[in-house]
Amino acid sequence: STSSNLITATLFPGDGIGPEIAESVKQVFNAAEVPIEWEEHFVGTEVDPRTQSFLTWESLESVRRNKVGLKGPMATPIGKGHRSLNLTLRKELNLYANVRPCYSLPGYKTRYDDVNLVTIRENTEGEYSGLEHQVVRGVVESLKIITRQASLRVAEYAFYYAKTHGRDRVSAVHKANIMQKTDGLFLKCCREVAEKYPEIKYEEVVIDNCCMMLVKNPTLFDVLVMPNLYGDIISDLCAGLIGGLGLTPSLNIGEGGIALAEAVHGSAPDIAGKNLANPTALLLSAVSMLHHLDLNEQADKIQDAILKTIAEGKYRTGDLGGTSTTTEFTKAIIDHL
Amino acid sequence: STSSNLITATLFPGDGIGPEIAESVKQVFNAAEVPIEWEEHFVGTEVDPRTQSFLTWESLESVRRNKVGLKGPMATPIGKGHRSLNLTLRKELNLYANVRPCYSLPGYKTRYDDVNLVTIRENTEGEYSGLEHQVVRGVVESLKIITRQASLRVAEYAFYYAKTHGRDRVSAVHKANIMQKTDGLFLKCCREVAEKYPEIKYEEVVIDNCCMMLVKNPTLFDVLVMPNLYGDIISDLCAGLIGGLGLTPSLNIGEGGIALAEAVHGSAPDIAGKNLANPTALLLSAVSMLHHLDLNEQADKIQDAILKTIAEGKYRTGDLGGTSTTTEFTKAIIDHL
Ligand SMILES: CC(C)[C@H](C(=O)O)[C@@H](O)C(=O)O
Ligand SMILES: CC(C)[C@H](C(=O)O)[C@@H](O)C(=O)O
């Protein structure tokens, strides 16, 4: 049913537990009367029997047209020789910034109760260039590429994000004491952008020291911006502080205003189809997508219901120490709306 | 005074607080009647006024001849154009494995009370190749180099270490899902060595996931082995779990049986010369050196005294929340011998 009031968003349920947790999002969105209609496409690690494809041109065009989408987990096989679908989407859609807010969930106890930070990861280059070769037998090399254009772009986004989200500090994470040229260029770009935001405090922190500080006292940080691999590492470390990737949202920002929200956890093939998966990360990612669309009322309502359900503790999935099914947990959220 | 019973070890006190904490080690070693005589050499970030040198050939020869040494902190200026002294020593002495045991200190409370693991870092190549250049304006690249020789060498050391230290698991940390050739070769070498140690369990863990697991539950790990940059990051993260770099020992293993113990924390110029520095990391590194020399009795005695002093809590330096001076803390350790 198409209606002029509805926003069309692309949905890639993904592999493994993807379809179940995507179903949870659809139900919660329906119950909250979110004015979104989904354009669902199959993208996955096993080829779609109908299209004989992992990823069709139509799927990519759907995101390009709608400019907004939600994706479930997709497996990245180690050493299978074909590029990860996650990376293919980043490249094809030019998803240049990966934004992961990370905050302690009320009532869900970990060793840390005061985490509230956001990692912003350059998502297109660095150690992910894909440029590798064997020099001679037994000697291989990988190229890390840092460009002024991509570094400025992600730095701009980080400061813009800080400013529009009431955050007052941006820390650039680097290893410029060793990689003076690559990480040095990244820092130079961050400094240039920082000058345009005198109201935002800017600092630089070496990655090893940053990890030590994060595990000692995560409140030292607010917004962190960094090259691709450091972002991969630090965002997972931060997720660990608050309970894991099953609880953290992620939003990818692309050129031309594209936003693709995604659950960054694995596809958990062992529990797929068993109604045991935790939909929290995908739900919170969907909430980020709503915020991005300025549907703040619905976003806040849904986020509150998710956090209340987790805080209450009566309905929790197995990964959080509970015994609820995906559908029971989803129903509890809907009851809290 | 030279005596045939004495082992000669090189001592580089280093920069900043280095001389004070080295003095602490000398006093504790004297009190414990450790059969070592020190051959002290100046190596530091400011040139020695006597030699006009940062690092003399004689200093390097001293370690090469004695095959064992202890070094204090040396500053690595960011972007000053000259190579870090730490890196120069690694390169000149071919210090191929950096070994950092990391365990919760009894009585010193952090968020974690059950850490007991060892990180073993490849210390000569990877992202530390120093090979970087500008391709065109605004596009720079760094080369990560992985060789079969260095990977086998550090993997051999890790399994040998596990076996000789009663540890039963080795985890190789990597990002071979992205860097299939470089990290792929590293893993291949680890697998080859693992086959020779059927009694040691071998597993592989992706670096981002490893960091998440470490902050959630560090008891999942025993011995971790990894390429240079991952080792840099993970060893600092682990230090953070138990209280920071001021508390963790480090030992570098080089070709030809060289062992250079070192405090890996900074040189803390702000408190240098004020009798405020914490000598624990250098003392525990000196203990690793004694274990390496099979002076286990003295090593254990000194380690016990250090741990008891910290556990007791009466004498602690400022970084550990106490008010003791370096000399008071050192004296307390000596009293516990
Ligand atoms: C699966 C893998 C290719 C991916 C990455 O390394 O970026 C993942 O860890 C992530 O963070 O999205
Ligand atoms: C100071 C720096 C060059 C060094 C490194 O990156 O190896 C330090 O972090 C370390 O771990 O010894």
Coordinates of N, CA and C in Angstrom, one line a residue, chain B residues 248-336:
Chain B
T248 N 52.7 -3.2 34.6 CA 52.9 -4.4 33.7 C 54.3 -4.5 33.2
P249 N 54.9 -5.7 33.4 CA 56.3 -5.9 32.9 C 56.3 -6.2 31.4
S250 N 57.4 -6.1 30.9 CA 57.6 -6.4 29.5 C 59.0 -6.9 29.2
L251 N 59.1 -7.9 28.4 CA 60.4 -8.5 28.1 C 60.5 -8.7 26.6
N252 N 61.6 -8.2 26.0 CA 61.8 -8.3 24.5 C 62.8 -9.4 24.3
I253 N 62.5 -10.3 23.4 CA 63.4 -11.4 23.1 C 64.0 -11.2 21.7
G254 N 65.3 -11.3 21.6 CA 66.0 -11.0 20.4 C 66.7 -12.2 19.8
E255 N 67.1 -12.1 18.6 CA 67.9 -13.2 18.0 C 69.2 -13.4 18.8
G256 N 69.6 -14.7 18.8 CA 70.9 -15.0 19.5 C 70.7 -15.0 21.0
G257 N 69.5 -15.1 21.5 CA 69.3 -15.3 22.9 C 69.3 -14.0 23.7
I258 N 69.2 -12.8 23.1 CA 69.2 -11.6 23.8 C 67.8 -11.4 24.5
A259 N 67.8 -10.9 25.7 CA 66.6 -10.5 26.3 C 66.7 -9.1 26.9
L260 N 65.9 -8.2 26.5 CA 65.9 -6.8 27.0 C 64.5 -6.5 27.7
A261 N 64.6 -6.4 29.0 CA 63.4 -6.1 29.7 C 63.1 -4.6 29.7
E262 N 61.9 -4.2 29.7 CA 61.7 -2.7 29.6 C 60.3 -2.3 30.3
A263 N 60.3 -1.2 30.9 CA 59.1 -0.6 31.3 C 58.5 0.1 30.1
V264 N 57.2 -0.2 29.7 CA 56.7 0.3 28.5 C 55.8 1.6 28.7
H265 N 55.8 2.0 29.9 CA 55.0 3.3 30.1 C 55.9 4.5 29.7
G266 N 55.3 5.7 29.7 CA 56.0 6.9 29.3 C 57.0 7.3 30.2
S267 N 57.7 8.4 29.8 CA 58.8 8.9 30.7 C 58.4 10.0 31.6
A268 N 57.1 10.3 31.6 CA 56.4 11.2 32.5 C 57.3 12.4 32.9
P269 N 57.7 13.2 31.9 CA 58.5 14.4 32.2 C 58.0 15.3 33.2
D270 N 56.7 15.4 33.4 CA 56.0 16.3 34.3 C 56.4 16.0 35.8
I271 N 56.7 14.7 36.1 CA 57.0 14.4 37.5 C 58.5 13.9 37.6
A272 N 59.2 14.1 36.5 CA 60.6 13.6 36.6 C 61.4 14.3 37.6
G273 N 62.2 13.6 38.4 CA 63.1 14.2 39.3 C 62.4 14.6 40.6
K274 N 61.1 14.3 40.8 CA 60.4 14.7 42.0 C 60.2 13.6 43.0
N275 N 60.8 12.4 42.7 CA 60.6 11.3 43.6 C 59.2 10.9 43.8
L276 N 58.4 11.0 42.7 CA 57.0 10.6 42.7 C 56.7 9.4 41.8
A277 N 57.7 8.9 41.0 CA 57.4 7.9 40.0 C 57.2 6.6 40.7
N278 N 56.3 5.8 40.0 CA 56.1 4.4 40.4 C 57.0 3.4 39.7
P279 N 57.9 2.8 40.4 CA 58.9 1.9 39.8 C 58.4 0.5 39.5
T280 N 57.1 0.2 39.7 CA 56.6 -1.2 39.7 C 56.8 -1.8 38.3
A281 N 56.5 -1.2 37.2 CA 56.6 -1.8 35.9 C 58.1 -2.1 35.6
L282 N 59.0 -1.2 36.0 CA 60.4 -1.5 35.7 C 60.9 -2.7 36.7
L283 N 60.5 -2.6 37.9 CA 60.8 -3.7 38.8 C 60.3 -5.1 38.3
L284 N 59.0 -5.1 37.9 CA 58.5 -6.4 37.5 C 59.2 -6.8 36.2
S285 N 59.6 -5.8 35.3 CA 60.3 -6.2 34.1 C 61.7 -6.8 34.5
A286 N 62.3 -6.2 35.5 CA 63.6 -6.7 36.0 C 63.4 -8.2 36.6
V287 N 62.2 -8.4 37.2 CA 61.9 -9.8 37.6 C 61.8 -10.7 36.4
S288 N 61.1 -10.3 35.4 CA 61.1 -11.1 34.1 C 62.5 -11.5 33.7
M289 N 63.4 -10.5 33.7 CA 64.7 -10.7 33.3 C 65.4 -11.7 34.2
L290 N 65.2 -11.7 35.5 CA 65.7 -12.7 36.4 C 65.2 -14.1 36.0
H291 N 63.9 -14.2 35.8 CA 63.3 -15.5 35.4 C 64.0 -16.0 34.1
H292 N 64.2 -15.1 33.2 CA 64.8 -15.4 31.9 C 66.2 -16.0 32.2
L293 N 66.9 -15.5 33.2 CA 68.3 -15.9 33.5 C 68.2 -17.1 34.5
D294 N 67.0 -17.6 34.7 CA 66.8 -18.7 35.6 C 67.2 -18.4 37.1
L295 N 67.3 -17.2 37.4 CA 67.5 -16.8 38.8 C 66.1 -16.7 39.5
N296 N 65.5 -17.9 39.5 CA 64.1 -17.9 39.9 C 63.8 -17.6 41.4
E297 N 64.8 -18.0 42.2 CA 64.6 -17.8 43.6 C 64.6 -16.3 43.9
Q298 N 65.6 -15.6 43.4 CA 65.6 -14.1 43.6 C 64.4 -13.5 42.9
A299 N 64.1 -14.0 41.8 CA 62.9 -13.4 41.0 C 61.6 -13.5 41.9
D300 N 61.4 -14.7 42.4 CA 60.1 -14.9 43.1 C 60.1 -14.1 44.4
K301 N 61.3 -14.0 45.1 CA 61.4 -13.2 46.3 C 61.0 -11.8 46.1
I302 N 61.6 -11.2 45.0 CA 61.4 -9.8 44.7 C 59.9 -9.6 44.3
Q303 N 59.5 -10.4 43.4 CA 58.1 -10.3 43.0 C 57.1 -10.3 44.1
D304 N 57.3 -11.3 45.0 CA 56.5 -11.4 46.2 C 56.5 -10.1 47.0
A305 N 57.7 -9.5 47.2 CA 57.8 -8.3 48.0 C 57.0 -7.2 47.3
I306 N 57.1 -7.1 46.0 CA 56.4 -6.0 45.3 C 54.9 -6.2 45.4
L307 N 54.5 -7.4 45.2 CA 53.0 -7.6 45.2 C 52.5 -7.4 46.7
K308 N 53.2 -7.9 47.6 CA 52.8 -7.6 49.0 C 52.7 -6.2 49.4
T309 N 53.7 -5.4 48.9 CA 53.7 -4.0 49.2 C 52.5 -3.3 48.6
I310 N 52.2 -3.7 47.4 CA 51.0 -3.1 46.7 C 49.7 -3.5 47.4
A311 N 49.6 -4.9 47.7 CA 48.4 -5.4 48.3 C 48.2 -4.7 49.7
E312 N 49.2 -4.6 50.4 CA 49.1 -4.0 51.8 C 48.5 -2.6 51.7
G313 N 48.9 -1.9 50.6 CA 48.3 -0.6 50.4 C 48.8 0.6 51.2
K314 N 49.7 0.3 52.1 CA 50.1 1.4 53.0 C 51.1 2.3 52.3
Y315 N 51.9 1.8 51.4 CA 52.8 2.6 50.6 C 52.5 2.4 49.2
R316 N 51.9 3.4 48.6 CA 51.6 3.4 47.2 C 51.9 4.8 46.6
T317 N 52.4 4.8 45.4 CA 52.7 6.1 44.7 C 51.4 6.8 44.3
G318 N 51.5 8.0 43.9 CA 50.4 8.8 43.5 C 49.5 8.2 42.4
D319 N 50.1 7.6 41.4 CA 49.3 7.0 40.3 C 48.4 5.9 40.8
L320 N 48.8 5.3 41.9 CA 47.9 4.2 42.5 C 47.0 4.7 43.6
G321 N 46.9 6.1 43.7 CA 46.0 6.6 44.7 C 46.7 6.8 46.0
G322 N 48.0 6.6 46.2 CA 48.7 6.8 47.4 C 49.4 8.1 47.5
T323 N 50.2 8.3 48.5 CA 51.0 9.5 48.7 C 52.5 9.2 48.9
S324 N 52.9 8.0 48.7 CA 54.3 7.6 49.0 C 55.2 8.2 47.9
T325 N 56.5 8.4 48.3 CA 57.5 8.8 47.3 C 58.0 7.5 46.7
T326 N 58.8 7.6 45.6 CA 59.5 6.5 45.0 C 60.4 5.8 46.1
T327 N 61.1 6.6 46.8 CA 62.0 6.0 47.8 C 61.3 5.3 48.9
E328 N 60.2 5.9 49.4 CA 59.4 5.2 50.5 C 58.8 3.9 50.0
F329 N 58.3 3.9 48.7 CA 57.7 2.7 48.2 C 58.8 1.6 48.0
T330 N 60.0 2.0 47.5 CA 61.1 1.1 47.3 C 61.6 0.5 48.7
K331 N 61.6 1.4 49.7 CA 62.0 0.9 51.0 C 61.0 -0.1 51.5
A332 N 59.7 0.1 51.3 CA 58.7 -0.8 51.8 C 58.9 -2.2 51.1
I333 N 59.3 -2.2 49.8 CA 59.5 -3.4 49.1 C 60.7 -4.1 49.7
I334 N 61.8 -3.4 50.0 CA 63.0 -4.0 50.6 C 62.7 -4.6 52.0
D335 N 61.8 -3.9 52.7 CA 61.4 -4.4 54.0 C 60.6 -5.7 53.9
H336 N 60.0 -5.9 52.8 CA 59.2 -7.1 52.6 C 60.0 -8.3 52.0

